[in-house]
mmCIF file of C-alpha atoms in Angstrom:
data_model
loop_
_atom_site.group_PDB
_atom_site.id
_atom_site.type_symbol
_atom_site.label_atom_id
_atom_site.label_comp_id
_atom_site.label_asym_id
_atom_site.label_seq_id
_atom_site.Cartn_x
_atom_site.Cartn_y
_atom_site.Cartn_z
ATOM 1 C CA GLU A 26 -87.524 -33.518 -182.509
ATOM 2 C CA ALA A 27 -85.780 -32.171 -179.183
ATOM 3 C CA ILE A 28 -89.736 -31.602 -177.896
ATOM 4 C CA VAL A 29 -90.608 -35.338 -178.927
ATOM 5 C CA THR A 30 -87.514 -36.829 -177.414
ATOM 6 C CA SER A 31 -87.561 -35.334 -174.170
ATOM 7 C CA GLU A 32 -87.184 -37.545 -171.062
ATOM 8 C CA GLU A 33 -89.270 -35.023 -169.236
ATOM 9 C CA LEU A 34 -92.121 -36.405 -167.610
ATOM 10 C CA GLY A 35 -93.176 -34.088 -164.628
ATOM 11 C CA GLN A 36 -92.715 -34.150 -160.605
ATOM 12 C CA ASP A 37 -96.304 -34.318 -159.947
ATOM 13 C CA LEU A 38 -99.421 -33.655 -161.881
ATOM 14 C CA GLU A 39 -99.520 -30.228 -162.362
ATOM 15 C CA HIS A 40 -96.101 -30.522 -163.728
ATOM 16 C CA VAL A 41 -97.206 -33.207 -166.273
ATOM 17 C CA GLU A 42 -100.502 -31.132 -167.186
ATOM 18 C CA VAL A 43 -98.107 -28.373 -167.930
ATOM 19 C CA LEU A 44 -95.629 -30.463 -170.298
ATOM 20 C CA GLN A 45 -99.194 -31.747 -171.505
ATOM 21 C CA LYS A 46 -100.202 -28.611 -172.495
ATOM 22 C CA LYS A 47 -96.763 -28.119 -174.351
ATOM 23 C CA PHE A 48 -97.180 -31.241 -176.089
ATOM 24 C CA GLU A 49 -100.500 -30.373 -177.537
ATOM 25 C CA GLU A 50 -99.327 -26.955 -178.710
ATOM 26 C CA PHE A 51 -96.698 -28.893 -180.520
ATOM 27 C CA GLN A 52 -99.187 -31.279 -182.196
ATOM 28 C CA THR A 53 -100.985 -28.480 -183.465
ATOM 29 C CA ASP A 54 -97.733 -26.833 -184.756
ATOM 30 C CA LEU A 55 -97.050 -30.314 -186.204
ATOM 31 C CA ALA A 56 -100.467 -30.449 -187.776
ATOM 32 C CA ALA A 57 -100.067 -27.778 -189.847
ATOM 33 C CA HIS A 58 -96.494 -28.571 -191.079
ATOM 34 C CA GLU A 59 -98.461 -31.806 -192.451
ATOM 35 C CA GLU A 60 -99.234 -29.872 -195.604
ATOM 36 C CA ARG A 61 -96.038 -28.565 -196.071
ATOM 37 C CA VAL A 62 -94.608 -32.146 -196.259
ATOM 38 C CA ASN A 63 -97.574 -32.650 -198.640
ATOM 39 C CA GLU A 64 -96.357 -29.986 -200.987
ATOM 40 C CA VAL A 65 -92.810 -31.219 -200.777
ATOM 41 C CA ASN A 66 -93.982 -34.802 -201.937
ATOM 42 C CA GLN A 67 -96.119 -33.295 -204.547
ATOM 43 C CA PHE A 68 -93.323 -30.729 -206.132
ATOM 44 C CA ALA A 69 -90.993 -33.848 -205.996
ATOM 45 C CA GLY A 70 -93.292 -35.948 -207.889
ATOM 46 C CA LYS A 71 -94.024 -33.127 -210.309
ATOM 47 C CA LEU A 72 -90.295 -32.926 -210.919
ATOM 48 C CA ILE A 73 -89.113 -36.566 -211.089
ATOM 49 C CA GLN A 74 -92.155 -36.760 -213.617
ATOM 50 C CA GLU A 75 -90.921 -34.109 -216.115
ATOM 51 C CA GLN A 76 -87.435 -36.221 -215.942
ATOM 52 C CA HIS A 77 -85.774 -33.658 -213.799
ATOM 53 C CA PRO A 78 -82.213 -34.173 -214.748
ATOM 54 C CA GLU A 79 -81.584 -34.576 -210.714
ATOM 55 C CA GLU A 80 -84.316 -36.836 -210.457
ATOM 56 C CA GLU A 81 -82.186 -39.289 -208.382
ATOM 57 C CA LEU A 82 -81.022 -36.219 -206.009
ATOM 58 C CA ILE A 83 -84.669 -35.125 -205.414
ATOM 59 C CA LYS A 84 -86.003 -38.878 -204.937
ATOM 60 C CA SER A 85 -83.105 -38.892 -202.324
ATOM 61 C CA LYS A 86 -84.188 -35.633 -200.659
ATOM 62 C CA GLN A 87 -87.820 -36.762 -200.984
ATOM 63 C CA ASP A 88 -87.466 -39.816 -198.948
ATOM 64 C CA GLU A 89 -85.180 -38.206 -196.589
ATOM 65 C CA VAL A 90 -87.937 -35.714 -195.643
ATOM 66 C CA ASN A 91 -90.414 -38.368 -195.360
ATOM 67 C CA ALA A 92 -88.797 -40.636 -193.435
ATOM 68 C CA SER A 93 -87.861 -37.903 -190.781
ATOM 69 C CA TRP A 94 -91.610 -36.803 -191.088
ATOM 70 C CA GLN A 95 -92.585 -40.212 -189.794
ATOM 71 C CA ARG A 96 -89.978 -40.404 -187.638
ATOM 72 C CA LEU A 97 -91.221 -37.307 -186.163
ATOM 73 C CA LYS A 98 -94.647 -38.316 -185.825
ATOM 74 C CA GLY A 99 -93.978 -41.579 -184.430
ATOM 75 C CA LEU A 100 -91.642 -40.018 -181.960
ATOM 76 C CA ALA A 101 -94.624 -37.616 -181.015
ATOM 77 C CA LEU A 102 -96.782 -40.454 -180.722
ATOM 78 C CA GLN A 103 -94.648 -42.243 -178.087
ATOM 79 C CA ARG A 104 -94.248 -39.032 -176.270
ATOM 80 C CA GLN A 105 -97.747 -38.329 -176.339
ATOM 81 C CA GLY A 106 -98.076 -42.044 -174.572
ATOM 82 C CA LYS A 107 -95.302 -41.548 -171.989
ATOM 83 C CA LEU A 108 -97.274 -38.255 -170.925
ATOM 84 C CA PHE A 109 -100.339 -39.941 -170.834
ATOM 85 C CA GLY A 110 -98.934 -42.684 -168.676
ATOM 86 C CA ALA A 111 -97.321 -40.111 -166.769
ATOM 87 C CA ALA A 112 -100.596 -38.126 -166.122
ATOM 88 C CA GLU A 113 -102.303 -41.617 -164.686
ATOM 89 C CA VAL A 114 -99.341 -42.153 -162.421
ATOM 90 C CA GLN A 115 -99.096 -38.575 -161.193
ATOM 91 C CA ARG A 116 -102.715 -38.283 -160.528
ATOM 92 C CA PHE A 117 -103.111 -41.795 -158.923
ATOM 93 C CA ASN A 118 -100.341 -40.585 -156.480
ATOM 94 C CA ARG A 119 -102.030 -37.176 -155.750
ATOM 95 C CA ASP A 120 -105.756 -39.032 -154.951
ATOM 96 C CA VAL A 121 -103.516 -41.594 -152.977
ATOM 97 C CA ASP A 122 -101.736 -38.436 -150.792
ATOM 98 C CA GLU A 123 -105.088 -36.812 -150.702
ATOM 99 C CA THR A 124 -106.905 -39.510 -149.295
ATOM 100 C CA ILE A 125 -103.791 -40.405 -146.758
ATOM 101 C CA SER A 126 -104.159 -36.608 -145.841
ATOM 102 C CA TRP A 127 -107.300 -36.912 -145.331
ATOM 103 C CA ILE A 128 -106.961 -40.202 -143.541
ATOM 104 C CA LYS A 129 -104.366 -38.439 -141.036
ATOM 105 C CA GLU A 130 -107.187 -35.238 -140.449
ATOM 106 C CA LYS A 131 -109.628 -37.722 -139.283
ATOM 107 C CA GLY A 132 -107.037 -39.965 -137.359
ATOM 108 C CA GLN A 133 -106.109 -36.813 -135.592
ATOM 109 C CA LEU A 134 -109.839 -36.326 -134.146
ATOM 110 C CA MET A 135 -109.861 -40.176 -133.692
ATOM 111 C CA ALA A 136 -106.702 -39.807 -131.312
ATOM 112 C CA SER A 137 -108.307 -37.701 -128.966
ATOM 113 C CA ASP A 138 -108.377 -38.306 -125.085
ATOM 114 C CA ASP A 139 -111.551 -36.628 -124.586
ATOM 115 C CA PHE A 140 -114.320 -38.912 -124.035
ATOM 116 C CA GLY A 141 -116.527 -37.007 -121.883
ATOM 117 C CA ARG A 142 -117.007 -35.618 -118.709
ATOM 118 C CA ASP A 143 -120.775 -36.296 -118.120
ATOM 119 C CA LEU A 144 -123.776 -38.467 -120.142
ATOM 120 C CA ALA A 145 -124.568 -35.718 -122.418
ATOM 121 C CA SER A 146 -120.963 -34.816 -123.443
ATOM 122 C CA VAL A 147 -120.447 -38.329 -124.144
ATOM 123 C CA GLN A 148 -123.489 -38.952 -126.184
ATOM 124 C CA ALA A 149 -122.503 -35.771 -128.214
ATOM 125 C CA LEU A 150 -119.072 -37.474 -128.954
ATOM 126 C CA LEU A 151 -120.446 -41.036 -129.728
ATOM 127 C CA ARG A 152 -122.688 -39.256 -132.419
ATOM 128 C CA LYS A 153 -119.466 -37.068 -133.609
ATOM 129 C CA HIS A 154 -117.879 -40.443 -134.002
ATOM 130 C CA GLU A 155 -120.644 -42.578 -135.873
ATOM 131 C CA GLY A 156 -120.317 -39.408 -138.406
ATOM 132 C CA LEU A 157 -116.782 -40.364 -138.716
ATOM 133 C CA GLU A 158 -117.305 -43.910 -139.038
ATOM 134 C CA ARG A 159 -119.720 -43.434 -141.671
ATOM 135 C CA ASP A 160 -117.172 -41.172 -143.600
ATOM 136 C CA LEU A 161 -114.883 -44.249 -143.252
ATOM 137 C CA ALA A 162 -117.367 -46.321 -144.439
ATOM 138 C CA ALA A 163 -117.545 -44.130 -147.619
ATOM 139 C CA LEU A 164 -113.789 -43.555 -147.844
ATOM 140 C CA GLU A 165 -113.497 -47.631 -148.072
ATOM 141 C CA ASP A 166 -114.829 -47.908 -151.541
ATOM 142 C CA LYS A 167 -112.211 -45.183 -152.677
ATOM 143 C CA VAL A 168 -109.205 -47.337 -151.266
ATOM 144 C CA LYS A 169 -110.071 -50.281 -152.904
ATOM 145 C CA ALA A 170 -110.448 -48.210 -155.981
ATOM 146 C CA LEU A 171 -107.283 -46.729 -155.663
ATOM 147 C CA CYS A 172 -105.692 -50.291 -154.959
ATOM 148 C CA ALA A 173 -107.280 -51.855 -157.877
ATOM 149 C CA GLU A 174 -105.925 -48.950 -159.695
ATOM 150 C CA ALA A 175 -102.441 -49.536 -158.195
ATOM 151 C CA ASP A 176 -102.474 -53.213 -159.586
ATOM 152 C CA ARG A 177 -103.746 -51.811 -163.127
ATOM 153 C CA LEU A 178 -100.833 -48.993 -163.367
ATOM 154 C CA GLN A 179 -98.242 -51.587 -162.357
ATOM 155 C CA GLN A 180 -99.280 -53.861 -165.130
ATOM 156 C CA SER A 181 -99.432 -50.845 -167.674
ATOM 157 C CA HIS A 182 -96.556 -48.709 -166.468
ATOM 158 C CA PRO A 183 -94.002 -51.924 -165.322
ATOM 159 C CA ILE A 184 -91.346 -49.105 -165.201
ATOM 160 C CA ASN A 185 -93.225 -47.066 -162.290
ATOM 161 C CA ALA A 186 -94.406 -50.509 -160.640
ATOM 162 C CA SER A 187 -92.026 -50.406 -157.257
ATOM 163 C CA GLN A 188 -93.198 -46.431 -156.924
ATOM 164 C CA ILE A 189 -96.668 -47.260 -157.042
ATOM 165 C CA GLN A 190 -96.259 -50.435 -154.891
ATOM 166 C CA VAL A 191 -95.208 -47.892 -151.966
ATOM 167 C CA LYS A 192 -98.000 -45.266 -152.610
ATOM 168 C CA ARG A 193 -100.051 -48.517 -152.254
ATOM 169 C CA GLU A 194 -98.344 -49.951 -148.948
ATOM 170 C CA GLU A 195 -98.521 -46.424 -147.495
ATOM 171 C CA LEU A 196 -101.949 -46.022 -148.170
ATOM 172 C CA ILE A 197 -103.367 -49.305 -147.082
ATOM 173 C CA ALA A 198 -101.141 -49.031 -143.774
ATOM 174 C CA ASN A 199 -102.664 -45.862 -143.270
ATOM 175 C CA TRP A 200 -106.062 -47.213 -143.606
ATOM 176 C CA GLU A 201 -105.630 -49.784 -141.396
ATOM 177 C CA GLN A 202 -104.194 -47.400 -138.641
ATOM 178 C CA ILE A 203 -107.356 -45.020 -138.776
ATOM 179 C CA ARG A 204 -109.773 -48.233 -138.889
ATOM 180 C CA THR A 205 -107.798 -49.547 -135.717
ATOM 181 C CA LEU A 206 -108.221 -45.974 -134.216
ATOM 182 C CA ALA A 207 -111.600 -45.938 -134.719
ATOM 183 C CA ALA A 208 -112.474 -49.016 -133.106
ATOM 184 C CA GLU A 209 -110.678 -48.597 -130.191
ATOM 185 C CA ARG A 210 -112.159 -45.082 -129.684
ATOM 186 C CA HIS A 211 -115.807 -46.440 -130.271
ATOM 187 C CA ALA A 212 -114.986 -48.589 -127.681
ATOM 188 C CA ARG A 213 -113.401 -46.265 -124.922
ATOM 189 C CA LEU A 214 -116.771 -43.881 -125.603
ATOM 190 C CA ASN A 215 -118.745 -47.051 -125.087
ATOM 191 C CA ASP A 216 -116.799 -47.716 -121.854
ATOM 192 C CA SER A 217 -117.301 -43.809 -120.914
ATOM 193 C CA TYR A 218 -121.145 -43.803 -122.131
ATOM 194 C CA ARG A 219 -121.697 -47.381 -119.639
ATOM 195 C CA LEU A 220 -119.850 -45.502 -116.849
ATOM 196 C CA GLN A 221 -121.923 -41.688 -117.403
ATOM 197 C CA ARG A 222 -124.837 -43.879 -117.712
ATOM 198 C CA PHE A 223 -124.069 -45.524 -114.347
ATOM 199 C CA LEU A 224 -123.031 -42.770 -112.588
ATOM 200 C CA ALA A 225 -126.664 -40.393 -113.694
ATOM 201 C CA ASP A 226 -128.292 -43.232 -112.520
ATOM 202 C CA PHE A 227 -126.206 -43.277 -109.390
ATOM 203 C CA ARG A 228 -126.978 -39.347 -108.920
ATOM 204 C CA ASP A 229 -130.330 -40.000 -109.936
ATOM 205 C CA LEU A 230 -131.206 -42.786 -107.149
ATOM 206 C CA THR A 231 -129.123 -41.091 -104.355
ATOM 207 C CA SER A 232 -130.835 -37.494 -104.895
ATOM 208 C CA TRP A 233 -134.022 -39.392 -104.619
ATOM 209 C CA VAL A 234 -133.257 -41.051 -101.321
ATOM 210 C CA THR A 235 -132.295 -37.698 -99.982
ATOM 211 C CA GLU A 236 -135.551 -36.396 -101.153
ATOM 212 C CA MET A 237 -137.447 -39.603 -99.748
ATOM 213 C CA LYS A 238 -136.230 -38.898 -96.457
ATOM 214 C CA ALA A 239 -136.703 -35.741 -95.717
ATOM 215 C CA LEU A 240 -140.523 -36.406 -96.584
ATOM 216 C CA ILE A 241 -140.721 -39.213 -94.370
ATOM 217 C CA ASN A 242 -139.024 -37.228 -91.646
ATOM 218 C CA ALA A 243 -141.162 -34.302 -92.452
ATOM 219 C CA ASP A 244 -144.361 -35.199 -90.565
ATOM 220 C CA GLU A 245 -144.534 -34.868 -86.663
ATOM 221 C CA LEU A 246 -146.514 -37.333 -84.599
ATOM 222 C CA ALA A 247 -150.211 -37.185 -84.786
ATOM 223 C CA ASN A 248 -151.712 -35.726 -81.871
ATOM 224 C CA ASP A 249 -155.390 -37.651 -82.437
ATOM 225 C CA VAL A 250 -156.381 -40.706 -83.983
ATOM 226 C CA ALA A 251 -157.294 -39.205 -87.499
ATOM 227 C CA GLY A 252 -154.141 -37.567 -87.676
ATOM 228 C CA ALA A 253 -152.436 -40.948 -86.427
ATOM 229 C CA GLU A 254 -154.430 -42.817 -89.357
ATOM 230 C CA ALA A 255 -153.756 -40.056 -91.948
ATOM 231 C CA LEU A 256 -150.112 -40.692 -91.211
ATOM 232 C CA LEU A 257 -149.982 -44.573 -91.453
ATOM 233 C CA ASP A 258 -151.610 -44.130 -95.075
ATOM 234 C CA ARG A 259 -149.298 -41.311 -96.053
ATOM 235 C CA HIS A 260 -145.905 -43.542 -94.637
ATOM 236 C CA GLN A 261 -147.540 -46.596 -96.283
ATOM 237 C CA GLU A 262 -147.508 -44.468 -99.524
ATOM 238 C CA HIS A 263 -144.165 -43.650 -98.918
ATOM 239 C CA LYS A 264 -143.248 -47.522 -98.695
ATOM 240 C CA GLY A 265 -145.196 -47.955 -102.057
ATOM 241 C CA GLU A 266 -142.924 -45.422 -104.233
ATOM 242 C CA ILE A 267 -139.690 -47.176 -102.330
ATOM 243 C CA ASP A 268 -141.148 -50.344 -104.081
ATOM 244 C CA ALA A 269 -141.403 -48.536 -107.441
ATOM 245 C CA HIS A 270 -137.688 -47.852 -107.030
ATOM 246 C CA GLU A 271 -136.412 -51.146 -106.671
ATOM 247 C CA ASP A 272 -136.079 -51.936 -110.348
ATOM 248 C CA SER A 273 -134.022 -48.987 -110.782
ATOM 249 C CA PHE A 274 -131.713 -49.937 -107.639
ATOM 250 C CA LYS A 275 -131.693 -53.266 -109.332
ATOM 251 C CA SER A 276 -130.629 -52.308 -112.528
ATOM 252 C CA ALA A 277 -127.996 -49.881 -111.368
ATOM 253 C CA ASP A 278 -126.536 -52.427 -109.189
ATOM 254 C CA GLU A 279 -126.606 -54.840 -112.476
ATOM 255 C CA SER A 280 -125.057 -52.105 -114.507
ATOM 256 C CA GLY A 281 -122.453 -51.398 -111.882
ATOM 257 C CA GLN A 282 -121.729 -55.167 -111.777
ATOM 258 C CA ALA A 283 -121.279 -55.482 -115.703
ATOM 259 C CA LEU A 284 -118.794 -52.786 -115.442
ATOM 260 C CA LEU A 285 -116.553 -54.224 -112.640
ATOM 261 C CA ALA A 286 -116.879 -57.814 -114.397
ATOM 262 C CA ALA A 287 -115.316 -56.176 -117.647
ATOM 263 C CA GLY A 288 -112.443 -54.829 -115.852
ATOM 264 C CA HIS A 289 -113.700 -50.876 -116.409
ATOM 265 C CA TYR A 290 -110.877 -48.603 -115.962
ATOM 266 C CA ALA A 291 -112.973 -46.818 -113.651
ATOM 267 C CA SER A 292 -113.918 -49.528 -111.262
ATOM 268 C CA ASP A 293 -112.787 -48.519 -108.356
ATOM 269 C CA GLU A 294 -115.100 -45.436 -108.545
ATOM 270 C CA VAL A 295 -117.826 -47.696 -109.707
ATOM 271 C CA LYS A 296 -117.161 -50.223 -106.437
ATOM 272 C CA GLU A 297 -117.475 -47.275 -104.277
ATOM 273 C CA LYS A 298 -120.580 -45.613 -105.619
ATOM 274 C CA LEU A 299 -122.221 -49.433 -105.599
ATOM 275 C CA ASN A 300 -121.458 -49.740 -101.749
ATOM 276 C CA ILE A 301 -122.711 -46.145 -101.393
ATOM 277 C CA LEU A 302 -125.852 -46.858 -103.243
ATOM 278 C CA SER A 303 -126.504 -50.098 -101.296
ATOM 279 C CA SER A 304 -125.742 -48.173 -97.817
ATOM 280 C CA GLU A 305 -128.230 -45.566 -98.880
ATOM 281 C CA ARG A 306 -130.974 -47.782 -99.769
ATOM 282 C CA SER A 307 -130.671 -49.643 -96.352
ATOM 283 C CA ALA A 308 -130.701 -46.363 -94.255
ATOM 284 C CA LEU A 309 -133.795 -45.419 -96.327
ATOM 285 C CA LEU A 310 -135.710 -48.736 -95.423
ATOM 286 C CA GLU A 311 -134.193 -48.454 -92.071
ATOM 287 C CA LEU A 312 -135.654 -45.161 -91.474
ATOM 288 C CA TRP A 313 -139.175 -46.126 -92.893
ATOM 289 C CA GLU A 314 -139.301 -48.944 -90.664
ATOM 290 C CA LEU A 315 -138.137 -47.021 -87.696
ATOM 291 C CA ARG A 316 -140.585 -44.025 -88.378
ATOM 292 C CA ARG A 317 -143.451 -46.912 -88.884
ATOM 293 C CA GLN A 318 -142.993 -48.252 -85.655
ATOM 294 C CA GLN A 319 -143.271 -44.663 -84.149
ATOM 295 C CA TYR A 320 -146.223 -43.759 -86.457
ATOM 296 C CA GLU A 321 -147.833 -47.150 -84.704
ATOM 297 C CA GLN A 322 -146.695 -46.193 -81.402
ATOM 298 C CA CYS A 323 -148.778 -42.823 -81.749
ATOM 299 C CA MET A 324 -151.590 -44.524 -83.001
ATOM 300 C CA ASP A 325 -151.824 -46.916 -79.994
ATOM 301 C CA LEU A 326 -151.093 -43.894 -78.038
ATOM 302 C CA GLN A 327 -153.991 -41.903 -79.255
ATOM 303 C CA LEU A 328 -156.493 -44.770 -79.105
ATOM 304 C CA PHE A 329 -155.457 -44.903 -75.572
ATOM 305 C CA TYR A 330 -156.289 -41.142 -74.730
ATOM 306 C CA ARG A 331 -159.365 -41.562 -76.977
ATOM 307 C CA ASP A 332 -160.416 -44.783 -75.097
ATOM 308 C CA THR A 333 -159.418 -43.067 -71.687
ATOM 309 C CA GLU A 334 -161.291 -40.170 -72.595
ATOM 310 C CA GLN A 335 -164.409 -41.960 -73.283
ATOM 311 C CA VAL A 336 -164.383 -43.948 -70.384
ATOM 312 C CA ASP A 337 -163.875 -41.006 -68.285
ATOM 313 C CA ASN A 338 -167.027 -39.220 -69.711
ATOM 314 C CA TRP A 339 -168.844 -42.482 -69.256
ATOM 315 C CA MET A 340 -167.861 -42.481 -65.450
ATOM 316 C CA SER A 341 -168.747 -38.827 -64.884
ATOM 317 C CA LYS A 342 -172.148 -39.649 -66.345
ATOM 318 C CA GLN A 343 -172.821 -42.841 -64.112
ATOM 319 C CA GLU A 344 -171.294 -41.147 -61.027
ATOM 320 C CA ALA A 345 -174.502 -38.497 -61.340
ATOM 321 C CA PHE A 346 -176.700 -41.350 -61.726
ATOM 322 C CA LEU A 347 -175.321 -43.254 -58.863
ATOM 323 C CA LEU A 348 -175.377 -40.112 -56.356
ATOM 324 C CA ASN A 349 -179.312 -39.670 -57.114
ATOM 325 C CA GLU A 350 -181.008 -40.261 -53.919
ATOM 326 C CA ASP A 351 -184.255 -41.011 -55.442
ATOM 327 C CA LEU A 352 -185.197 -44.101 -54.176
ATOM 328 C CA GLY A 353 -188.786 -44.656 -55.923
ATOM 329 C CA ASP A 354 -192.210 -43.578 -53.973
ATOM 330 C CA SER A 355 -194.103 -46.649 -55.531
ATOM 331 C CA LEU A 356 -193.759 -50.046 -56.183
ATOM 332 C CA ASP A 357 -193.473 -48.820 -60.410
ATOM 333 C CA SER A 358 -191.114 -46.349 -59.578
ATOM 334 C CA VAL A 359 -188.736 -48.516 -57.385
ATOM 335 C CA GLU A 360 -188.854 -51.599 -60.223
ATOM 336 C CA ALA A 361 -187.698 -48.928 -62.845
ATOM 337 C CA LEU A 362 -185.065 -47.649 -60.911
ATOM 338 C CA LEU A 363 -184.151 -51.277 -60.402
ATOM 339 C CA LYS A 364 -184.420 -51.919 -63.936
ATOM 340 C CA LYS A 365 -182.034 -48.954 -64.467
ATOM 341 C CA HIS A 366 -179.941 -49.967 -62.099
ATOM 342 C CA GLU A 367 -179.645 -53.528 -63.796
ATOM 343 C CA ASP A 368 -178.620 -51.883 -67.020
ATOM 344 C CA PHE A 369 -175.780 -49.657 -65.338
ATOM 345 C CA GLU A 370 -174.261 -52.508 -63.883
ATOM 346 C CA LYS A 371 -174.404 -54.404 -67.213
ATOM 347 C CA SER A 372 -172.813 -51.368 -68.636
ATOM 348 C CA LEU A 373 -170.014 -50.836 -65.968
ATOM 349 C CA SER A 374 -168.970 -54.734 -66.653
ATOM 350 C CA ALA A 375 -168.673 -54.095 -70.207
ATOM 351 C CA GLN A 376 -166.589 -50.690 -69.564
ATOM 352 C CA GLU A 377 -164.206 -53.075 -67.181
ATOM 353 C CA GLU A 378 -163.389 -55.341 -69.938
ATOM 354 C CA LYS A 379 -162.082 -52.227 -71.583
ATOM 355 C CA ILE A 380 -160.701 -50.848 -69.187
ATOM 356 C CA THR A 381 -158.832 -54.148 -68.038
#
């Protein structure tokens, strides 16, 4: 009877399970004694049937034994119910504690101030955070189930209702806290990603500008018309590449302006990079225009040199013609010489227009 009237219900789930195991041993022992009680009743019945002189005493003892036996069985049933209820409550407490422990463990990860140092590290952190968010989404069903279990246990175990409510509120508080942490960290990681994406574009574009400036400055001025034409063609190809990067410059500028409009924490750095990008682009276009003028001037000079050389060659040839002292020795030969001289004068007029 001391076992079934015990008020000890355990301090935790492991303790309750130990008590339940002991109680199961008691129930086994109780079941074993039931046959003994039945034997006592059979023997009492036999004595009464034989009209034993102590019949009244026998009946009294029989009733006393049966009453004690029924009371013991009733107390055992109550004890079993109490232990079962204690196990339910302690199992709930354990599940809540394990869930809160998991939440706090993930909370430490989400409280990290590491938001990435470059685009690759930010992308890795985002993937890791998205994995944590998937874990949270899966945990949400468990939190809801535990809250529903808390409501049920408060109804079925009113004596433990206040303690169950405290656990329920502790669980909800931790759950709301980690959801807030997750949302805040995701927002910060997104801010960091947008910044690193802009900075990566900035580095790519400024590096490309440096390379393009080197290309534009690499060619020396040509020494002939063909070389000057090749320089102008190549220079125009450079302009085509510059024009092809206009969308990239525009996109980078829009990304930077969006960061500034959102009040990004790195707004000062973004503003500085936008100014550098604009300055570099303008300097590149100015350099291209300057070199275009130089190449066109070089082209004009080479054309002048070519035309001058052609005129010099023509005049040298014509000077030999003019110095010829052959005036003809017949009418036909004189007329032929006159015809040649008229052709020379026409050619001279054409060359004069070219020279002037």
